[in-house]
Amino acid sequence: MSSPAPAPPPGAVPPPAAASLAPALPADLDRSCRWPVLVLGGLSAGWLVFAAVLGVLAAIKLHAPGMLANVDWLTYGRVQPAAWNALVFGFGAPAGLALALWLMVRLSGVPLVGTGTILFGAAVWQVGLKLGVLGILAGDSTGIEGLELPRYASPLLLAGYLLIAPWALVVFDRRQPRESYLSQWYLVTALLVFPWCFASGYVLTSFLPLRGVLQAAAQAWYLQQLWVLWFGSLTLATVFYFLPKLTGAAVPSRSLALFGFWTFVVFGGLGGLTRYAGGPFPAWMLSLAVVGNVLTLFAVYAVGANLLPSLHAAVSRLKGNVVLWFLGFALLAWLAASVLTALNSLVTVRHLTHFTLVTPGLDQLALLGGFGLAALGGMYGVVPRLLGRDWPSRFLATLHFGCAAGAVGLLAVAFLIGGLVQGAALNNTDVAFLTVAKRYLPFASTGTLAQLLWLVGSGAFAVNLLWLLVACARTVCVPAARALVEPLPAEGKA
Amino acid sequence: MKPVSPARSPAAARAARAAGNATGALGAPDLDWAPPAVGTGATTPLWLVGLFGVMLYWATMYLDRNGGGFNPLVFNQGELLADLEARVPRSEADALLAQGRRVYNVYCSACHQPNGRGTPNQFPPVAGSDWVLTEGPNRIIRIVLNGMQGPITVNGNQYNNVMLPWRDQLSDEDIAAVVTFIRGNAEWGNNAGPATPAQVKAIRDATASRSTSWTAQELLGIPVKD
């Protein structure tokens, strides 16, 4: 198969380094990072399915608490955090790292170094996470939301991370076009934020725990860094690469992008405490969180203004382009989640939404809809390039997109509307608590439906990936095996 | 590891790029190595910068109004430390005084008057009273517990009336609070030391068998302070 080298899109400034420096070829670059990206990506696909199974179990228990209630290992208090950690640290972080490595290598024009260390790091991470999730299911959870991994597991994750991520920074440091691209800014942010927030979150709650409500403040801060600065940055890095690249539409303004990036970095991490609005925290913490969430809207605007042209250009190319579907949806979900989060931090709105389904709804919209779809879309784009072979089943990929987008849409709509209904009823003193709980049930069962859809989609992805890997293995192994087998009869004759 | 191979001519690079990168993933066009194009001509729109300035101003105002002056003790948005101190007593003694004021207003002010000056010939004053401002509170704790009757001289004036006992109505803490309040109330010019619930309890136990009110005569025989 051959195709002409793509001409630079009209109106775009040609990248200056293209002609003069002649950086390494894409094929060389891809070869240098093939194994780390494939290993991290493949493992994350497995965890994605596992997390989805646990997620369905947890969702069912919200409206049918009797199911499997007698099995210690599968009670809600264990399944729910196990599902969360499997999704965030099993699927999210490794998939994010895989994309970060690939994007960094691609955009820096420099082959990846340290592959052995990276693979070792991935193994350490996996051991830590398996211990951690088993520990949670066995009842060893720390009991702090988002920081449930037991003490014997969390340091392993950090160690694994520190063996992987620095290599992406090394590649960035050696980049061939010295001028960096937007995605690289967000990648550097994400790569530096994770160890910082993960370590401080766990140290301040498990190892040298803060006292009293300060522990909850540390946890809220950690969740915000993880959600906004880690997953958000990874989402934006991926979307900023693939959308313009696939549609050929230029990002209109570098200065607007810089403005958006800095407002994102400075204000994005401040909003954590709105999660606990009304709780016993010093007033300045909460006020700062409100201000942070509102000012982050500037970053949201800048991202929208810079990417909407690409999305617009994408409309004409959407047909049959699964990667674009995933990334376009991810962009819209991220924008929606950020705007709604800012709205939700305003006192009047919070009065209605506090202690309702709205908070988990927004979390899901950002994690599954924003980061999840961006990472999966990235995988759909990257893996065939690494293996030199297209996805075996277009149907499975289409099915995956349908299920994933449907799941996120259902979850978001059900939890947001359900949350508002719940909030209105909770604020009305004439309505008994049991009535409120009953009104919430249909929304909870819609949540289960959404989790089931997500599971089906994840399964389709895993099968497609496995199929692709097996096909590749066969093209490599069959000739090799034949070469081993065939000389034998010849020898026999002689 | 050498990142750049200088032997490669741009034309060869282009050809290899096209060949090595031909996998159109599910309809996606090929990705070459170059980053997506970014326009460098456009500046950040002025209205956005202006709006950003306005919102920064709003943010400082918001923090000023709701941030409690960044004081770790202020928990309610909209309050400052001064509001907080006015609302909540700062120390345990302050807390006892505040409780004492409440008890006094409910149980004592009808006779001794809200300003503590009493009523001439009927109810003796507690403001500036030589019975109240003794070195220790031993006698007046007994008065509050068991009541008082018969002639008494307060600040040189004669009274002869009845004060009812409060033993069953008021707890040790209430009595310590009200005694602390009348002894230490600076608005009345009083500045004697506080009483503690432990002191009240000791006296309550010691006089548990007593069923009659005190007389001034009896009380004068009791040391003001242990």
XYZ file of C-alpha atoms in Angstrom:
720
model
C 0.000 0.000 0.000
C 1.384 3.407 -0.801
C 0.043 6.900 -0.504
C 1.505 10.303 -1.241
C 2.983 12.166 1.700
C 0.212 14.374 3.050
C 0.487 17.960 1.940
C 0.427 20.541 4.743
C -3.145 21.687 5.279
C -4.018 25.041 3.750
C -3.462 28.016 5.987
C -1.154 26.114 8.289
C 2.367 27.142 9.051
C 4.631 24.280 7.981
C 6.583 22.911 10.918
C 10.016 24.485 10.656
C 12.078 21.427 11.475
C 10.558 19.245 8.758
C 13.020 19.930 6.013
C 16.175 20.969 7.792
C 16.695 18.381 10.489
C 15.161 15.286 8.919
C 14.229 13.602 12.201
C 13.890 9.869 12.580
C 11.231 8.235 10.445
C 7.825 7.439 11.904
C 8.490 3.771 11.387
C 11.711 3.954 13.431
C 9.974 5.965 16.098
C 7.121 3.485 16.270
C 9.531 0.569 16.409
C 11.393 2.154 19.333
C 8.279 2.371 21.502
C 6.350 -0.620 20.183
C 6.768 -2.995 23.111
C 6.192 -0.562 25.983
C 3.121 0.894 24.319
C 1.696 -2.499 23.375
C 2.348 -4.037 26.785
C 0.897 -1.103 28.705
C -2.024 -0.815 26.303
C -2.772 -4.536 26.298
C -2.711 -4.755 30.097
C -4.962 -1.748 30.342
C -7.478 -3.415 28.010
C -7.618 -6.424 30.333
C -8.187 -4.231 33.366
C -10.828 -2.279 31.468
C -12.927 -5.428 31.115
C -12.279 -6.555 34.687
C -13.221 -3.122 36.035
C -16.370 -3.123 33.918
C -17.466 -6.475 35.391
C -16.945 -5.184 38.926
C -18.643 -1.928 37.938
C -21.766 -3.776 36.844
C -21.811 -5.723 40.125
C -21.479 -2.536 42.149
C -24.152 -0.755 40.136
C -26.629 -3.607 40.594
C -26.124 -3.532 44.343
C -27.320 0.057 44.471
C -30.854 -0.994 43.565
C -30.827 -4.706 44.428
C -28.781 -4.820 47.637
C -29.707 -8.450 48.260
C -27.685 -9.785 45.340
C -24.566 -11.676 46.507
C -24.927 -9.883 49.810
C -23.618 -12.873 51.739
C -20.302 -13.160 49.940
C -17.836 -11.091 51.968
C -15.592 -10.479 48.994
C -18.397 -9.094 46.876
C -20.145 -6.710 49.255
C -20.757 -3.221 47.915
C -18.162 -1.636 50.174
C -15.476 -3.785 48.543
C -16.674 -4.206 44.965
C -17.203 -0.506 44.417
C -13.682 0.626 45.396
C -12.177 -2.404 43.646
C -13.966 -1.400 40.443
C -12.846 2.199 40.840
C -9.201 1.312 41.405
C -9.190 -1.250 38.601
C -10.583 1.373 36.249
C -8.374 4.253 37.325
C -5.078 2.454 37.977
C -5.615 -0.649 35.859
C -7.028 0.904 32.724
C -6.593 4.662 33.079
C -3.040 5.187 34.196
C -1.335 2.523 32.000
C -3.380 3.503 28.938
C -2.513 7.121 29.623
C 1.166 6.242 30.005
C 1.138 4.198 26.796
C -0.324 7.125 24.865
C 1.992 9.562 26.596
C 5.038 7.532 25.518
C 3.831 7.190 21.941
C 2.781 10.823 21.602
C 5.981 12.074 23.175
C 8.123 9.974 20.843
C 6.057 10.967 17.826
C 6.010 14.668 18.573
C 9.620 14.868 19.691
C 10.883 12.965 16.666
C 13.267 10.983 18.858
C 13.233 7.220 19.473
C 12.255 5.994 22.908
C 15.043 5.026 25.285
C 14.845 2.913 28.425
C 12.431 0.326 27.058
C 13.723 -2.396 29.386
C 13.223 -0.250 32.450
C 9.781 0.708 31.231
C 8.734 -2.915 30.821
C 10.096 -3.698 34.276
C 8.173 -0.710 35.647
C 4.991 -1.981 34.019
C 5.497 -5.333 35.755
C 6.054 -3.684 39.152
C 2.938 -1.588 38.638
C 0.907 -4.679 37.750
C 2.086 -6.599 40.804
C 1.253 -3.637 43.026
C -2.168 -3.163 41.524
C -3.076 -6.854 41.680
C -2.074 -6.975 45.330
C -4.022 -3.789 45.916
C -7.263 -4.836 44.252
C -7.150 -8.277 45.849
C -6.448 -6.540 49.143
C -9.486 -4.324 48.722
C -11.685 -7.321 47.894
C -10.273 -9.135 50.927
C -11.249 -6.246 53.169
C -7.929 -4.406 53.499
C -9.138 -1.158 51.963
C -8.055 1.988 53.787
C -11.655 3.166 53.632
C -10.754 6.561 52.177
C -12.540 7.210 48.903
C -10.125 7.232 45.986
C -7.201 6.230 48.196
C -8.335 2.716 49.075
C -5.200 0.797 48.087
C -3.707 -0.895 51.160
C -0.315 0.180 52.446
C 1.463 -2.802 50.943
C 0.297 -1.948 47.421
C 0.448 1.792 46.890
C 4.276 2.178 47.081
C 4.658 -0.466 44.357
C 2.478 1.563 42.019
C 4.541 4.638 42.631
C 7.772 2.698 42.058
C 6.411 1.278 38.806
C 5.402 4.726 37.678
C 8.808 6.176 38.424
C 10.412 3.494 36.283
C 8.190 4.379 33.313
C 7.341 8.057 33.163
C 10.787 9.725 33.324
C 11.708 8.230 29.940
C 8.966 10.250 28.293
C 10.516 13.364 29.845
C 13.947 12.296 28.603
C 12.540 12.008 25.090
C 10.926 15.424 25.464
C 14.216 16.906 26.558
C 15.940 15.544 23.415
C 13.125 16.633 21.081
C 14.211 17.399 17.524
C 11.871 20.226 16.579
C 12.814 22.438 19.531
C 9.465 24.192 19.355
C 7.105 22.059 21.381
C 3.550 21.257 20.429
C 0.470 21.736 22.680
C 0.097 18.053 23.423
C 3.613 17.989 24.820
C 2.777 20.742 27.321
C -0.164 18.768 28.620
C 1.860 15.553 28.664
C 4.637 17.102 30.738
C 1.998 18.429 33.150
C 0.350 15.037 33.478
C 3.637 13.176 33.886
C 4.796 15.502 36.662
C 1.452 15.779 38.453
C 0.790 12.090 38.947
C 3.682 11.120 41.251
C 3.210 14.338 43.202
C -0.490 13.915 43.925
C -0.400 10.128 44.250
C 2.454 10.231 46.743
C 1.076 13.094 48.813
C -2.435 11.648 48.766
C -1.280 8.309 50.109
C 1.328 9.677 52.505
C -1.134 12.127 54.065
C -3.881 9.553 54.515
C -2.180 6.165 54.982
C 1.425 6.592 56.033
C 1.626 9.808 58.056
C -2.100 10.507 58.253
C -3.219 14.052 58.865
C -5.666 14.465 61.712
C -9.401 15.040 61.485
C -10.968 16.910 58.623
C -7.592 17.826 57.165
C -7.413 14.257 55.928
C -10.573 14.826 53.918
C -9.122 18.081 52.589
C -6.006 16.224 51.407
C -8.183 13.570 49.782
C -10.301 16.174 47.974
C -7.131 17.876 46.742
C -5.726 14.548 45.531
C -8.905 13.667 43.644
C -8.899 17.053 41.962
C -5.284 16.702 40.800
C -5.973 13.179 39.586
C -9.167 14.158 37.790
C -8.280 17.499 36.309
C -4.519 17.749 36.039
C -3.725 14.072 35.351
C -6.673 12.640 33.418
C -7.659 16.057 32.049
C -4.164 16.739 30.743
C -3.940 13.297 29.166
C -7.329 13.808 27.532
C -6.329 17.166 26.124
C -2.923 15.923 24.948
C -4.559 13.085 23.030
C -7.380 15.157 21.586
C -5.044 18.011 20.627
C -2.889 15.572 18.684
C -5.420 13.403 16.921
C -8.233 15.796 16.038
C -6.131 18.314 14.073
C -3.925 15.559 12.707
C -6.742 13.425 11.400
C -8.778 16.260 9.964
C -5.887 18.337 8.675
C -7.395 21.452 10.232
C -4.790 23.649 11.888
C -5.068 24.705 15.530
C -5.930 28.370 14.960
C -3.934 30.160 17.629
C -0.804 29.283 19.541
C -1.146 32.250 21.878
C -4.706 31.287 22.769
C -3.441 27.774 23.405
C -0.771 29.134 25.759
C -3.365 31.228 27.573
C -5.605 28.176 27.890
C -2.772 25.969 29.079
C -1.624 28.307 31.827
C -5.117 29.074 33.104
C -5.672 25.296 33.166
C -2.496 24.570 35.104
C -2.860 27.453 37.563
C -6.584 27.207 38.337
C -7.481 23.637 37.392
C -6.128 22.066 40.547
C -7.741 24.455 43.025
C -11.346 23.303 42.848
C -11.215 20.092 44.879
C -13.010 21.153 47.994
C -16.341 21.948 46.346
C -16.819 18.188 46.735
C -17.233 18.833 50.467
C -19.005 22.181 50.346
C -20.797 22.801 53.620
C -18.402 20.529 55.464
C -16.264 21.605 58.419
C -13.444 23.253 56.470
C -11.870 26.693 56.826
C -13.829 29.152 54.696
C -10.846 30.072 52.548
C -10.421 26.512 51.263
C -13.950 26.427 49.925
C -13.863 29.963 48.518
C -10.613 29.227 46.726
C -12.163 26.089 45.264
C -15.142 28.035 43.893
C -12.862 30.668 42.387
C -10.617 27.971 40.897
C -13.489 26.138 39.252
C -14.938 29.305 37.768
C -11.616 30.602 36.428
C -10.886 27.199 34.848
C -13.674 28.105 32.430
C -11.132 30.273 30.609
C -9.069 27.180 29.891
C -12.203 25.403 28.745
C -13.017 28.257 26.387
C -9.499 28.285 24.946
C -9.584 24.537 24.321
C -12.990 24.795 22.681
C -12.007 27.737 20.489
C -8.838 25.993 19.353
C -10.364 22.584 18.702
C -13.831 23.363 17.410
C -12.460 24.117 13.912
C -10.978 20.606 13.890
C -14.229 19.174 15.105
C -16.016 21.119 12.419
C -13.648 19.796 9.784
C -14.151 16.358 11.267
C -17.860 16.360 10.504
C -17.233 15.739 6.816
C -14.773 12.916 7.571
C -16.720 11.234 10.320
C -18.063 8.498 8.078
C -16.308 5.268 8.920
C -13.587 6.925 10.979
C -13.857 5.319 14.406
C -10.838 7.118 15.841
C -12.468 10.445 15.071
C -15.736 9.378 16.657
C -14.016 8.508 19.905
C -11.946 11.671 20.037
C -14.751 14.000 19.001
C -16.994 12.519 21.678
C -14.193 12.752 24.245
C -13.696 16.443 23.491
C -17.405 17.195 23.862
C -17.631 15.168 27.083
C -14.624 16.934 28.563
C -16.015 20.361 27.676
C -19.426 19.477 29.120
C -17.962 18.016 32.320
C -15.770 21.073 32.914
C -18.590 23.566 32.371
C -20.968 21.586 34.594
C -18.340 21.275 37.324
C -17.890 25.035 37.369
C -21.658 25.531 37.516
C -21.938 22.947 40.258
C -19.503 24.832 42.475
C -21.755 27.903 42.679
C -23.487 28.139 46.038
C -27.040 28.294 44.709
C -26.598 25.267 42.456
C -24.757 23.294 45.091
C -27.621 23.856 47.469
C -29.661 21.631 45.164
C -27.045 19.135 43.989
C -25.081 18.476 47.147
C -25.142 14.863 48.409
C -26.885 13.688 45.244
C -26.027 11.612 42.187
C -24.771 14.741 40.430
C -21.243 14.412 41.839
C -20.674 10.800 40.702
C -22.411 11.715 37.424
C -19.888 14.472 36.736
C -17.012 12.205 37.779
C -18.164 9.539 35.325
C -18.660 12.044 32.538
C -15.091 13.288 32.944
C -13.435 9.904 33.556
C -15.284 7.604 31.164
C -16.547 10.123 28.637
C -13.569 12.456 28.556
C -10.473 10.486 29.370
C -11.833 7.001 28.665
C -13.005 7.693 25.144
C -9.937 9.778 24.339
C -7.600 6.999 25.495
C -9.550 4.317 23.656
C -9.661 6.435 20.507
C -5.927 6.917 20.821
C -5.459 3.146 21.087
C -7.537 2.607 17.973
C -5.253 5.019 16.170
C -1.909 3.897 17.582
C -2.002 0.107 17.822
C -2.384 -0.573 14.058
C 0.568 1.707 13.390
C 2.725 -0.208 15.833
C 1.761 -3.577 14.408
C 1.561 -2.552 10.761
C -1.848 -4.158 10.465
C -5.361 -2.731 10.662
C -7.989 -3.805 13.175
C -9.488 -7.124 12.135
C -13.100 -6.182 12.819
C -14.630 -2.866 11.936
C -17.915 -4.127 13.327
C -16.481 -4.670 16.829
C -14.920 -1.208 16.817
C -18.194 0.368 15.746
C -20.015 -1.633 18.385
C -17.507 -0.457 20.988
C -18.052 3.172 20.110
C -21.833 2.794 20.154
C -21.801 1.085 23.540
C -19.243 3.394 25.144
C -20.858 6.605 23.927
C -24.302 5.250 24.825
C -23.093 4.267 28.289
C -21.565 7.660 29.007
C -24.606 9.484 27.655
C -27.008 7.351 29.692
C -24.927 7.646 32.866
C -24.562 11.389 32.554
C -28.211 12.066 31.778
C -29.554 9.628 34.376
C -27.240 10.823 37.151
C -27.656 14.518 36.426
C -31.445 14.383 36.184
C -31.650 11.843 38.998
C -29.425 14.062 41.119
C -31.615 17.088 40.561
C -34.787 15.135 41.380
C -33.094 13.738 44.466
C -31.794 17.162 45.518
C -35.182 18.839 45.127
C -36.804 16.094 47.194
C -34.098 16.208 49.887
C -34.526 19.957 50.229
C -38.288 19.558 50.672
C -38.913 18.748 54.330
C -42.394 17.378 53.540
C -40.919 14.457 51.623
C -39.881 11.505 53.779
C -36.368 10.161 53.296
C -37.650 6.773 52.192
C -39.673 8.441 49.430
C -36.534 10.228 48.260
C -34.700 6.914 48.204
C -37.484 5.336 46.157
C -37.480 8.141 43.621
C -33.782 7.532 43.158
C -34.166 3.858 42.268
C -35.080 4.181 38.548
C -32.000 6.350 38.004
C -29.807 3.834 39.773
C -31.076 1.034 37.555
C -30.426 3.180 34.482
C -26.886 3.407 35.835
C -26.668 -0.390 35.780
C -27.849 -0.441 32.187
C -25.130 2.056 31.316
C -22.477 -0.057 33.092
C -23.648 -3.107 31.144
C -23.314 -1.196 27.878
C -19.833 -0.103 28.894
C -18.954 -3.729 29.650
C -20.176 -4.912 26.241
C -18.160 -2.184 24.523
C -15.033 -2.972 26.544
C -15.437 -6.645 25.712
C -15.667 -5.821 22.017
C -12.452 -3.824 22.283
C -10.622 -6.590 24.118
C -11.716 -9.220 21.596
C -10.689 -7.023 18.684
C -7.297 -6.373 20.256
C -6.724 -10.034 21.028
C -7.720 -10.970 17.503
C -5.286 -8.419 16.117
C -2.461 -9.647 18.328
C -3.103 -13.285 17.450
C -3.188 -12.422 13.750
C 0.122 -10.607 14.059
C 1.644 -13.413 16.051
C 0.596 -15.836 13.354
C 2.167 -13.854 10.550
C 5.364 -13.756 12.562
C 5.313 -17.272 13.968
C 3.949 -19.385 11.121
C 6.785 -18.644 8.679
C 9.298 -19.019 11.473
C 7.798 -22.343 12.492
C 7.688 -23.463 8.900
C 11.320 -22.543 8.499
C 12.062 -24.694 11.516
C 10.000 -27.617 10.317
C 10.685 -27.665 6.594
C 14.426 -28.302 6.493
C 13.896 -31.527 8.420
C 12.545 -33.688 5.540
C 15.356 -32.350 3.385
C 17.869 -33.529 5.961
C 16.109 -36.840 6.133
C 16.469 -37.317 2.416
C 20.123 -36.564 2.579
C 21.511 6.068 20.757
C 21.605 8.372 17.728
C 18.263 10.015 17.134
C 18.979 11.487 13.723
C 20.394 9.569 10.810
C 22.145 12.141 8.632
C 22.489 9.764 5.682
C 18.809 10.026 4.927
C 17.869 12.456 2.193
C 14.539 14.267 2.514
C 13.202 12.495 -0.557
C 14.118 9.088 0.783
C 12.629 10.093 4.089
C 9.398 11.025 2.422
C 9.185 7.746 0.564
C 9.989 5.713 3.639
C 7.543 7.720 5.642
C 4.819 6.924 3.163
C 5.690 3.251 3.093
C 6.271 2.691 6.780
C 3.181 4.466 7.812
C 0.537 3.216 5.481
C -1.849 1.648 7.941
C -5.051 3.605 7.731
C -6.634 2.668 11.033
C -10.346 2.291 10.466
C -10.456 5.100 7.982
C -7.946 7.362 9.636
C -5.524 8.902 7.171
C -1.817 8.311 7.650
C -0.056 10.136 10.414
C 3.343 11.504 9.538
C 5.737 12.496 12.257
C 5.110 16.229 12.073
C 3.000 17.767 14.810
C -0.338 19.251 13.790
C -0.068 22.744 12.390
C -0.571 25.630 14.791
C -1.410 29.157 13.685
C 1.046 31.654 15.168
C -0.442 34.794 13.666
C -3.512 35.202 15.827
C -3.110 36.710 19.281
C -5.352 35.961 22.223
C -8.484 38.045 21.602
C -8.506 41.281 23.555
C -12.012 40.792 24.902
C -10.875 37.504 26.440
C -7.964 39.180 28.197
C -10.321 41.924 29.366
C -12.859 39.436 30.644
C -10.069 37.539 32.354
C -9.063 40.729 34.150
C -12.648 41.327 35.241
C -12.971 37.772 36.505
C -9.670 37.997 38.383
C -11.072 41.096 40.078
C -14.257 39.182 40.861
C -12.129 36.353 42.248
C -10.252 38.641 44.644
C -13.524 40.222 45.745
C -15.053 36.811 46.263
C -12.100 35.629 48.311
C -12.124 38.847 50.292
C -15.804 38.473 51.115
C -15.942 34.724 51.646
C -12.412 33.677 52.482
C -12.513 34.598 56.176
C -9.247 36.508 55.764
C -7.518 33.137 55.123
C -7.754 32.478 58.840
C -7.800 28.761 59.635
C -10.275 29.342 62.484
C -13.026 30.856 60.326
C -15.261 28.123 58.934
C -18.334 30.058 57.770
C -18.126 31.752 54.397
C -18.817 35.439 54.822
C -17.461 35.694 58.387
C -14.233 37.222 59.609
C -12.306 36.371 62.756
C -13.863 39.373 64.526
C -17.400 38.136 63.790
C -16.377 34.750 65.002
C -14.979 36.061 68.284
C -18.119 38.082 68.879
C -20.226 34.975 68.342
C -18.149 32.319 70.051
C -16.367 32.765 73.431
C -12.633 32.632 73.069
C -11.734 30.730 76.257
C -13.370 28.457 78.773
C -13.779 31.404 81.181
C -15.513 33.381 78.417
C -17.783 30.432 77.798
C -18.646 30.270 81.511
C -19.387 34.013 81.530
C -21.688 33.688 78.504
C -23.537 30.806 80.149
C -23.736 32.760 83.406
C -25.329 35.716 81.633
C -28.033 33.414 80.291
C -28.701 31.855 83.715
C -28.769 35.288 85.392
C -31.257 36.658 82.869
C -33.590 33.716 83.392
C -33.340 33.075 87.148
C -32.046 36.148 88.925
C -32.779 39.339 87.022
C -36.443 39.505 88.099
C -35.360 40.431 91.668
C -31.773 41.666 91.343
C -32.638 43.528 88.111
C -30.877 43.183 84.738
C -28.429 45.912 85.770
C -27.661 44.079 89.027
C -28.656 47.041 91.228
C -31.663 45.371 92.918
C -34.619 47.348 94.243
C -34.197 49.644 97.281
C -35.460 48.073 100.543
C -36.650 44.921 98.734
C -33.885 43.201 96.837
C -30.213 43.880 97.565
C -27.825 44.703 94.670
C -25.330 42.171 93.319
C -23.448 44.863 91.368
C -20.737 46.211 93.662
C -22.111 44.173 96.589
C -19.656 43.477 99.429
C -21.214 39.987 99.724
C -20.504 39.216 96.096
C -17.023 40.705 95.819
C -15.501 38.660 98.653
C -12.175 36.972 98.085
C -13.796 33.564 97.436
C -17.309 32.547 96.345
C -18.005 30.158 99.268
C -20.872 32.141 100.816
C -22.802 33.141 97.705
C -22.678 29.621 96.300
C -24.461 28.595 99.506
C -26.998 31.410 99.035
C -27.854 30.280 95.519
C -28.069 26.609 96.571
C -30.284 27.000 99.640
C -31.763 30.513 99.438
C -31.637 33.148 102.175
C -33.894 34.945 104.602
C -33.802 37.353 107.562
C -31.963 40.632 108.031
C -28.873 41.301 105.930
C -26.700 44.365 105.463
C -25.423 44.934 101.956
C -23.102 47.895 101.374
C -24.442 49.440 104.594
C -28.142 49.143 103.673
C -30.558 46.899 105.604
C -32.726 44.315 103.850
C -35.079 41.739 105.336
C -36.703 39.555 102.716
C -36.664 35.986 101.298
C -34.614 34.513 98.441
C -35.687 31.044 97.279
C -33.280 28.083 96.921
C -32.128 26.959 93.468
C -30.588 23.627 94.495
C -32.976 21.494 92.427
C -33.313 23.804 89.426
C -29.703 24.635 88.618
C -26.811 22.271 87.894
C -23.315 22.689 89.328
C -22.266 24.172 86.041
C -25.155 26.676 85.945
C -24.431 27.832 89.468
C -20.691 28.141 88.829
C -21.537 30.093 85.679
C -23.950 32.526 87.304
C -21.676 33.087 90.292
C -18.732 33.677 87.957
C -20.906 36.067 85.968
C -22.053 38.236 88.883
C -18.602 38.287 90.444
C -16.708 39.080 87.268
C -19.168 41.235 85.336
C -17.056 44.180 84.187
C -20.136 46.110 82.990
C -21.194 46.378 86.636
C -17.722 47.239 87.798
C -17.278 43.779 89.372
C -13.944 42.053 89.013
C -13.800 39.132 91.473
C -12.521 35.714 90.450
C -14.569 32.847 88.987
C -16.223 29.831 90.607
C -15.836 26.308 89.293
C -18.397 23.518 88.991
C -16.143 21.449 91.257
C -16.405 24.038 94.026
C -20.187 24.069 93.658
C -20.348 20.299 93.782
C -18.243 20.165 96.942
C -20.514 22.642 98.709
C -23.651 20.961 97.362
C -22.490 17.622 98.811
C -21.385 19.166 102.105
C -24.783 20.848 102.616
C -26.911 18.043 101.174
C -28.751 17.494 104.479
C -29.665 21.155 104.906
C -33.337 21.930 104.201
C -33.621 25.500 105.505
C -32.462 28.790 104.026
C -29.341 30.532 105.248
C -29.304 33.580 107.445
C -26.725 36.319 107.211
C -25.616 35.442 110.716
C -24.822 31.837 109.826
C -23.068 32.731 106.601
C -20.773 35.233 108.237
C -19.412 32.316 110.243
C -18.275 30.525 107.100
C -14.870 31.433 105.611
C -15.229 33.119 102.201
C -12.540 30.904 100.823
C -11.272 27.407 101.580
